[in-house]
mmCIF file of C-alpha atoms and ligand atoms in Angstrom:
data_model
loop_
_atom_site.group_PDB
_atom_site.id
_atom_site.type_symbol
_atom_site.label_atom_id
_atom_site.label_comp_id
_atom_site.label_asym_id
_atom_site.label_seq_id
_atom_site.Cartn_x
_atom_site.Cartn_y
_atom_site.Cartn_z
ATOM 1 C CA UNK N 21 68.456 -49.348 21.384
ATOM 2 C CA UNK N 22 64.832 -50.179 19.801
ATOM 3 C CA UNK N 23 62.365 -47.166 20.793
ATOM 4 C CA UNK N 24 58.445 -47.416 20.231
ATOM 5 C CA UNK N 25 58.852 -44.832 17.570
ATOM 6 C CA UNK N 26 60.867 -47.088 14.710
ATOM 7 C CA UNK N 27 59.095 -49.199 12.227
ATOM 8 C CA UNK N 28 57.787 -52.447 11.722
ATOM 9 C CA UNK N 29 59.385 -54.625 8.661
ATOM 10 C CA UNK N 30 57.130 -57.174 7.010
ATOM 11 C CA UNK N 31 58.482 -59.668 4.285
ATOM 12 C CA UNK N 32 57.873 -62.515 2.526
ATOM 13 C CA UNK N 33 59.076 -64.147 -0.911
ATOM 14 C CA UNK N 34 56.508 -62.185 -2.718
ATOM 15 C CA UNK N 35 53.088 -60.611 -2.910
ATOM 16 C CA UNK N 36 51.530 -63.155 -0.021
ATOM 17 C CA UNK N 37 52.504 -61.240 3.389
ATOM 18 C CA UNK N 38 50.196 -58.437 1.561
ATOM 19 C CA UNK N 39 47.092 -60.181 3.194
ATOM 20 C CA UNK N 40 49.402 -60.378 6.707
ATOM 21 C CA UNK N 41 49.956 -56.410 6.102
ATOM 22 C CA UNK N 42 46.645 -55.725 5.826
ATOM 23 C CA UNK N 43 45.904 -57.300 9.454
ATOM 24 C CA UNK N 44 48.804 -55.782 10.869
ATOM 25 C CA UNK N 45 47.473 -52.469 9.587
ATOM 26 C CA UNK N 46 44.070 -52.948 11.294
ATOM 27 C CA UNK N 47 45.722 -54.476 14.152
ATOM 28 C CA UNK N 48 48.215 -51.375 15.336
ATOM 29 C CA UNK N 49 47.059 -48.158 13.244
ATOM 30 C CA UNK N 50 49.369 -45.863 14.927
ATOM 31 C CA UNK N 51 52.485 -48.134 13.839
ATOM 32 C CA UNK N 52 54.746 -47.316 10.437
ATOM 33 C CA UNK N 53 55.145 -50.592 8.479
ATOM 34 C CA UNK N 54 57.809 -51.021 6.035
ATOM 35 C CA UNK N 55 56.948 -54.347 3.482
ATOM 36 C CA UNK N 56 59.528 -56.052 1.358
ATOM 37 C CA UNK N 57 58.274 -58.809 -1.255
ATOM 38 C CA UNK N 58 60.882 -60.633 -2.952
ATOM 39 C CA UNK N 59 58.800 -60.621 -5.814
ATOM 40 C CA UNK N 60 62.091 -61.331 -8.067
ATOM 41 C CA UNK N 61 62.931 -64.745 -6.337
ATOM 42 C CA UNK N 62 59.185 -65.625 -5.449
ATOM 43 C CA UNK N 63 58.087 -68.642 -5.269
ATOM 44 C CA UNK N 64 60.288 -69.637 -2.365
ATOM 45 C CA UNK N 65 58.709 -72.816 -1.278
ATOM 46 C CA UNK N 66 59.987 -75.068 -4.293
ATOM 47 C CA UNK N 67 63.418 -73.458 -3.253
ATOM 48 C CA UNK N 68 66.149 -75.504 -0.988
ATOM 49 C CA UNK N 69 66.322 -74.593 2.775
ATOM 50 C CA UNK N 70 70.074 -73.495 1.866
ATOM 51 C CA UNK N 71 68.527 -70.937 -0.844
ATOM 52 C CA UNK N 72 65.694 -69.893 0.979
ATOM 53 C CA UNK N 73 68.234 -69.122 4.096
ATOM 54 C CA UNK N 74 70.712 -67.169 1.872
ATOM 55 C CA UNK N 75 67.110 -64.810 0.120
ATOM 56 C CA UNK N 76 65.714 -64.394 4.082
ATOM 57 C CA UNK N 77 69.268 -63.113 5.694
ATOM 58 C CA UNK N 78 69.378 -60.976 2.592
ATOM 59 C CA UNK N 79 66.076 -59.420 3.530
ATOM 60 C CA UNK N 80 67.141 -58.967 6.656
ATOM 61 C CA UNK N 81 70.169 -56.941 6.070
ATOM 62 C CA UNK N 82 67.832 -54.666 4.095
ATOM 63 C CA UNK N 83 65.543 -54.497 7.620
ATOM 64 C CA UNK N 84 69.426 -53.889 9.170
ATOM 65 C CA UNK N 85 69.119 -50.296 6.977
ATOM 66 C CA UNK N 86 66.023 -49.822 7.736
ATOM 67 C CA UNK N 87 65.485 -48.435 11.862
ATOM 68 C CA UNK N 88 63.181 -51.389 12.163
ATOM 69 C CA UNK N 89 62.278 -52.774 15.983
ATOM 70 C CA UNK N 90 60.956 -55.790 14.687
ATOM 71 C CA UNK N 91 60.833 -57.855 11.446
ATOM 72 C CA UNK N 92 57.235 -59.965 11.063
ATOM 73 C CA UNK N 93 58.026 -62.993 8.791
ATOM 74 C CA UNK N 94 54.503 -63.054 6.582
ATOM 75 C CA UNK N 95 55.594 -66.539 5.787
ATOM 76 C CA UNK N 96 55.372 -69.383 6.838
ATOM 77 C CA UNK N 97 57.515 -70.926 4.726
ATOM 78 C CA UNK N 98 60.241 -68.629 5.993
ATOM 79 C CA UNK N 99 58.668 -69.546 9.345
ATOM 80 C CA UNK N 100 59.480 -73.463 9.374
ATOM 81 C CA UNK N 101 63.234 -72.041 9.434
ATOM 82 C CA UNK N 102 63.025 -70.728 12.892
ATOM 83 C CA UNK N 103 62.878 -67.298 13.644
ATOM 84 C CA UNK N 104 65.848 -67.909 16.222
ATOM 85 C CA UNK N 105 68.047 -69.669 13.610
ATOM 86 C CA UNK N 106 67.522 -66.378 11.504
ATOM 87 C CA UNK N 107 68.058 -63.751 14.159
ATOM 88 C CA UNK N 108 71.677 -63.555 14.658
ATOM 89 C CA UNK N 109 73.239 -60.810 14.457
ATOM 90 C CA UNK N 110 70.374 -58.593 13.538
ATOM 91 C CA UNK N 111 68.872 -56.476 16.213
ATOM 92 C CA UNK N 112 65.194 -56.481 15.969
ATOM 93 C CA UNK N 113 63.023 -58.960 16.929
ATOM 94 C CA UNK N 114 61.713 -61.392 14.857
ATOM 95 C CA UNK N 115 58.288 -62.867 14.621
ATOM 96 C CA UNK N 116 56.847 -65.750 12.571
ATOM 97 C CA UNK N 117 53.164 -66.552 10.983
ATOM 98 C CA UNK N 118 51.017 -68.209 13.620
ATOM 99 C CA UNK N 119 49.917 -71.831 13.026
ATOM 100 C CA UNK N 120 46.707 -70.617 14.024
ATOM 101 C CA UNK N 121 46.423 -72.921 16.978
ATOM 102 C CA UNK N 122 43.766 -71.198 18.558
ATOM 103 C CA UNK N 123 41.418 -70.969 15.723
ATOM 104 C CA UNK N 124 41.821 -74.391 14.427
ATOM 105 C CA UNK N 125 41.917 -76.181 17.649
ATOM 106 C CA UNK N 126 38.100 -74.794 18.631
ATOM 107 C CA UNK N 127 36.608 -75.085 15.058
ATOM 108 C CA UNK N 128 37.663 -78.701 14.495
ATOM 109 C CA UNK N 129 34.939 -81.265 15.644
ATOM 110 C CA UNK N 130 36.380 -84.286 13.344
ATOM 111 C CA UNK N 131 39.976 -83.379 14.261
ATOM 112 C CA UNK N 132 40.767 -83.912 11.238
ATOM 113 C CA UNK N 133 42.224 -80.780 9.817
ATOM 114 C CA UNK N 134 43.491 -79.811 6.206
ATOM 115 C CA UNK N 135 46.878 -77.816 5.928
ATOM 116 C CA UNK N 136 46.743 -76.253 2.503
ATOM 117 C CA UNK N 137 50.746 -74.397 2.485
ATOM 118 C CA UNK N 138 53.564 -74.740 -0.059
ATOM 119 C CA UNK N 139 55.658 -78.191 -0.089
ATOM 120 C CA UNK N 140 58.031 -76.567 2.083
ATOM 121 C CA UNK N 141 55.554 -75.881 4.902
ATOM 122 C CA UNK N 142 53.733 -79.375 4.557
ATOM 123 C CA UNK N 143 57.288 -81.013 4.483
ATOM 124 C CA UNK N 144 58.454 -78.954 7.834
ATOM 125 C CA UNK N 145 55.463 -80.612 9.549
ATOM 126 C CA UNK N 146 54.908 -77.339 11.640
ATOM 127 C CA UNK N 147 51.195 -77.109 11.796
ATOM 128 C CA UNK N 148 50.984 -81.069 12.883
ATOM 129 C CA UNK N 149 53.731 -80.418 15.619
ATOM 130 C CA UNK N 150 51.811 -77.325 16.795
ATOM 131 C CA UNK N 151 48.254 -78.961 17.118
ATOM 132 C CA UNK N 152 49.275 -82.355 18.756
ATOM 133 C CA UNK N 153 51.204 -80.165 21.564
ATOM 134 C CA UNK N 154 48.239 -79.273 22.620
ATOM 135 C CA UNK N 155 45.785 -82.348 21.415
ATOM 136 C CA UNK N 156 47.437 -85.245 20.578
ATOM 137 C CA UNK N 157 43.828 -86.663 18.556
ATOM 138 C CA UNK N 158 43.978 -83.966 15.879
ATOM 139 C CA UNK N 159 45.443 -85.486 12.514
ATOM 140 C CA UNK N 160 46.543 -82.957 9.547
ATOM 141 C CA UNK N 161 45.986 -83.218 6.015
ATOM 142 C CA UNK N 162 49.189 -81.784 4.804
ATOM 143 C CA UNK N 163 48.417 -80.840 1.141
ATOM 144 C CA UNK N 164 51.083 -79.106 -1.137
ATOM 145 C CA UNK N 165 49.153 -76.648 -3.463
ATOM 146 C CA UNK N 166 52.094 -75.372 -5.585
ATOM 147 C CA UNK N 167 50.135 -74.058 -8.498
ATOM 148 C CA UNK N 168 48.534 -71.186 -6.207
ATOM 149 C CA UNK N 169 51.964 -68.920 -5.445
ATOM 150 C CA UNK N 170 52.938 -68.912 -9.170
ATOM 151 C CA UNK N 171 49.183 -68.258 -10.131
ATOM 152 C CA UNK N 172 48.919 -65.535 -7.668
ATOM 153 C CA UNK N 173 51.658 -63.731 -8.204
ATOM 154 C CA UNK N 174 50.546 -63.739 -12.024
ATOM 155 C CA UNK N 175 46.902 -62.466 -10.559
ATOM 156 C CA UNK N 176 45.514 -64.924 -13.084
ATOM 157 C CA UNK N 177 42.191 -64.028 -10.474
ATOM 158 C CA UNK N 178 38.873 -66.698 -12.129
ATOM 159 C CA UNK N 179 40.685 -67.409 -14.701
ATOM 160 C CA UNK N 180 40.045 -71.133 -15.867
ATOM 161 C CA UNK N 181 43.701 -71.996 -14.514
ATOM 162 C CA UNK N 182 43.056 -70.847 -10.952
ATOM 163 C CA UNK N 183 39.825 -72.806 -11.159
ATOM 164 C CA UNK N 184 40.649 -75.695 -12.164
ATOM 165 C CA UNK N 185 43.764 -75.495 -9.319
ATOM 166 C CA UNK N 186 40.998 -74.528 -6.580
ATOM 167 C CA UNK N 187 39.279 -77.865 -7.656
ATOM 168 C CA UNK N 188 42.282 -79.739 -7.686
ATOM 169 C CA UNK N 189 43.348 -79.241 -3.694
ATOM 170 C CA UNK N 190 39.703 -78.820 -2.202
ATOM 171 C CA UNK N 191 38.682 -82.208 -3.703
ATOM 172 C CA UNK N 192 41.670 -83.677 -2.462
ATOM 173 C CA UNK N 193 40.497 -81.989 0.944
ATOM 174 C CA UNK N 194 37.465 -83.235 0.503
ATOM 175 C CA UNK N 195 38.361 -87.102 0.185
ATOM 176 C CA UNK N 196 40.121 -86.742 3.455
ATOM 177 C CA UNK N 197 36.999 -85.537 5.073
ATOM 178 C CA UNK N 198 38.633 -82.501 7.331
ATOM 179 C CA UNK N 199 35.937 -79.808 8.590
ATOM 180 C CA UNK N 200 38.771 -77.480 8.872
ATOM 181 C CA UNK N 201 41.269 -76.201 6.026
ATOM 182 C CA UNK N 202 43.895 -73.878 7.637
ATOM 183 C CA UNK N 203 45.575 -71.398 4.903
ATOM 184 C CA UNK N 204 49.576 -71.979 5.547
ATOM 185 C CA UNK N 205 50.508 -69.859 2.597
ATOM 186 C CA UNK N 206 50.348 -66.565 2.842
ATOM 187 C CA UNK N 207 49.503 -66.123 -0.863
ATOM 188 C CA UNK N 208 46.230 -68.250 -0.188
ATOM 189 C CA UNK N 209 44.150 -65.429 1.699
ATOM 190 C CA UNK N 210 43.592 -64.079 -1.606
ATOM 191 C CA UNK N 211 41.636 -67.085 -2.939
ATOM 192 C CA UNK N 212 39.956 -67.522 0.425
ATOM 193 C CA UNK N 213 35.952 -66.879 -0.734
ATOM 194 C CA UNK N 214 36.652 -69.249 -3.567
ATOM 195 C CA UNK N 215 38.279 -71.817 -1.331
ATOM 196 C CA UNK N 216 35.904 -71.545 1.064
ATOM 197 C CA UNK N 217 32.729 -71.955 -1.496
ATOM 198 C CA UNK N 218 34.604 -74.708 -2.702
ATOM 199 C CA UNK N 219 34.817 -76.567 0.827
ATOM 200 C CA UNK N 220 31.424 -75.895 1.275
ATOM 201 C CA UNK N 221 29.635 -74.258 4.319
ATOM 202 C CA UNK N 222 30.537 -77.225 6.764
ATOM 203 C CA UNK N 223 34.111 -76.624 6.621
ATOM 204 C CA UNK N 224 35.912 -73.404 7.890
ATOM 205 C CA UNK N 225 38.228 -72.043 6.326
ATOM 206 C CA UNK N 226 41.054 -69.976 8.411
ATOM 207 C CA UNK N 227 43.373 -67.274 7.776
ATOM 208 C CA UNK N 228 45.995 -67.256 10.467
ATOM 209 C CA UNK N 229 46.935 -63.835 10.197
ATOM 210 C CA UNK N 230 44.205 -61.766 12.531
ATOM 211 C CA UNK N 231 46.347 -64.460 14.823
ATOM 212 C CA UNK N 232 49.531 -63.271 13.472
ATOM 213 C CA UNK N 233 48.673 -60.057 14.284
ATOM 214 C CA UNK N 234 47.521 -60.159 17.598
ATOM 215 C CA UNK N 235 50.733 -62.398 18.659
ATOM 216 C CA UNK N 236 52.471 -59.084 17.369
ATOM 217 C CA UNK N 237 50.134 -56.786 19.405
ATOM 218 C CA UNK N 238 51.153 -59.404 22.280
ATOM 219 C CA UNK N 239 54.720 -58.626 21.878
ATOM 220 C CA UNK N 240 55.125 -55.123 21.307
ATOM 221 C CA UNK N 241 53.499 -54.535 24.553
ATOM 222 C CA UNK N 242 55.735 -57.630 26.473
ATOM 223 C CA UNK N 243 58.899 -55.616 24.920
ATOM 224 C CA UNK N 244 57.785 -51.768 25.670
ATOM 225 C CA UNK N 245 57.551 -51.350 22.258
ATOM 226 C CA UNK N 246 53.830 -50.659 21.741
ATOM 227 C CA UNK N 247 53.071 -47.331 19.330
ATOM 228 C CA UNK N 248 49.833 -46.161 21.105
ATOM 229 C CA UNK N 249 49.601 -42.730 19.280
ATOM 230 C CA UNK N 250 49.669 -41.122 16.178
ATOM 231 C CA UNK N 251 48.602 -42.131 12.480
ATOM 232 C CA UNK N 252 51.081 -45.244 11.409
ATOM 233 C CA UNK N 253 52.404 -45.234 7.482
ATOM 234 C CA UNK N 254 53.227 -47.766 5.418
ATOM 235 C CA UNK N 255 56.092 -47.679 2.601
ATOM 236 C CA UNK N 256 56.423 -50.690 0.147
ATOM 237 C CA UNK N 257 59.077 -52.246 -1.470
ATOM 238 C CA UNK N 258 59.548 -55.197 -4.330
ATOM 239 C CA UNK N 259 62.019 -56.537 -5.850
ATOM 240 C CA UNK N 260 60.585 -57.413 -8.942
ATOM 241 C CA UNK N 261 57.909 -56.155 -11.875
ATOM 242 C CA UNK N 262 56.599 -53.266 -10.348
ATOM 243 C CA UNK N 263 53.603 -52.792 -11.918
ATOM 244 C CA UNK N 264 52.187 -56.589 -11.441
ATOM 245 C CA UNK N 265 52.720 -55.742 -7.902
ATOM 246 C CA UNK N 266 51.205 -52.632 -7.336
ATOM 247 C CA UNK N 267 48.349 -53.994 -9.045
ATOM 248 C CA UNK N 268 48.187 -56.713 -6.249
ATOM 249 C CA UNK N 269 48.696 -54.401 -3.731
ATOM 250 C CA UNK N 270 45.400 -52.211 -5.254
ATOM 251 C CA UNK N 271 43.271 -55.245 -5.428
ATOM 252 C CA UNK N 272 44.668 -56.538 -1.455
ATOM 253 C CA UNK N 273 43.750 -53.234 -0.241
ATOM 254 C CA UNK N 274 41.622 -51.317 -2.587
ATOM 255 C CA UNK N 275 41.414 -47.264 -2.459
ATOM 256 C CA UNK N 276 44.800 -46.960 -0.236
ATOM 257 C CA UNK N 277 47.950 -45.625 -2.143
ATOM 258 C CA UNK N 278 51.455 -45.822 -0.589
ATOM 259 C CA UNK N 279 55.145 -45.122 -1.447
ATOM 260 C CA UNK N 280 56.315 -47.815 -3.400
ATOM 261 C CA UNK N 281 60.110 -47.974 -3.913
ATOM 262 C CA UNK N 282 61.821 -51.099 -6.366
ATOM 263 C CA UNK N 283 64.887 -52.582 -4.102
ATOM 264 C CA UNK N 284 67.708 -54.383 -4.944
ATOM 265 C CA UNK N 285 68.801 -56.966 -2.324
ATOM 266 C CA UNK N 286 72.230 -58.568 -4.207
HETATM 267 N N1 DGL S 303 53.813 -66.770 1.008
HETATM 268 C C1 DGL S 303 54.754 -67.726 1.422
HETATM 269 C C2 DGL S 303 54.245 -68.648 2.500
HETATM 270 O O1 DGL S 303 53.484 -68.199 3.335
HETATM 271 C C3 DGL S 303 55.659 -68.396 0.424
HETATM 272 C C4 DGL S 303 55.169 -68.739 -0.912
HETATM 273 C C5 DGL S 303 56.321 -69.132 -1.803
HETATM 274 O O2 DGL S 303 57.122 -68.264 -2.115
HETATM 275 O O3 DGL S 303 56.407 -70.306 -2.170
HETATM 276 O O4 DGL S 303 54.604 -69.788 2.577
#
């Protein structure tokens, strides 16, 4: 039976559901959060769905060991899947990134809105699904930036590399004339003030995790599950270099320190 009292899993491929974490942990303070990065494996959205299937039900027997009442996927790659197509047997719950329908759908004048995500994502066509549900005039910019996962998980932060990438996909953005670029990567939060000066103050830039983590608020309480007291904890777990992550971790949430445990998942 899931209680109020277990913890909350988090994964992704890698370092990205870090900035998802972060919201969570401002979100729901009194809950215990256990991440998993599949740092190892990461990037996953250059990966076949068959692959990428195999690394996520891996995760989630880890989650399976773990007295987790629900599993967040902090990706949205993972996301285009289908949380029900990964559930199964496991018995948590399972919740995916938001598309940030909310957000986009009130800041978008032009309707024309750029989807910067891996190819994966753009591929799935998520996002463009989400938005025309609810207005059929919005058109999305799908644009693949697949130089930002590998350059983030290497924090190669202002280095000439990550610049000349940040050009790259905001002029692209640019020539398609959106006034709203919606961050479907998880890894991209962490390059958001450089997108965003890049864009230029008459587009807005979003981060769909505040969303994420109020859909997750929205749930626990639905399911009974809602931790309302006490001070939460958070343990994290890799699966690859240790020491490039932690250093992520520091610079995604500066001053904090937390258990940090190297996992195997074969
Ligand atoms: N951070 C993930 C996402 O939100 C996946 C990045 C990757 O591994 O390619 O899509």
């Amino acid at each position: 039976m899931l209680t109020k009292d277990m913890s909350i899993g988090v994964l992704d491929s890698g370092v990205g559901g870090l900035t998802v974490l972060k919201e969570l942990r401002r979100k729901l303070p009194s809950e215990n959060f256990i991440f998993l990065g599949d740092t190892a494996r990461a990037p996953y959205g250059v990966r076949s769905e068959e692959e990428i299937r195999k690394f996520v039900e891996e995760m989630l027997c880890f989650f399976d060991t773990q007295n987790v009442k629900l599993v967040v996927s902090a990706c949205n790659t993972i996301t285009t899947l289908g949380m029900d197509t990964l559930q199964k047997t496991h018995k948590f719950g399972l919740i995916g990134m938001s598309k940030g329908e909310n957000m986009v759908l009130s800041a978008s004048k032009k309707k024309k809105v750029g989807l910067f995500a891996t190819q994966f994502t753009v591929n799935s066509h998520m996002h463009q699904k989400a938005y025309t549900a609810i207005d059929s005039r919005i058109q999305v910019y799908g644009i693949p930036c697949t130089k930002f996962v590998p350059l983030v998980e290497a924090a190669k932060f202002g280095t000439p590399e990550m610049a000349a990438a940040i050009m790259e996909y905001t002029d692209e953005a640019k020539k398609d004339g959106v006034d709203v670029v919606l961050l479907g990567c998880t890894h991209f939060p962490f390059l958001h003030r450089e997108i965003q000066k890049s864009m230029g103050q008459d587009v807005q830039v979003i981060d769909p995790a505040a969303e994420t983590a109020t859909n997750v608020e929205h749930y626990l309480i639905e399911e009974g599950l809602y931790k309302m007291n006490g001070t939460g904890g958070t343990t994290i777990n890799f699966t690859g270099d240790m020491e490039k992550a932690e250093k992520l971790v520091a610079y995604s949430m500066p001053g904090e320190k937390f258990p940090f445990n190297k996992v195997s998942l074969k």
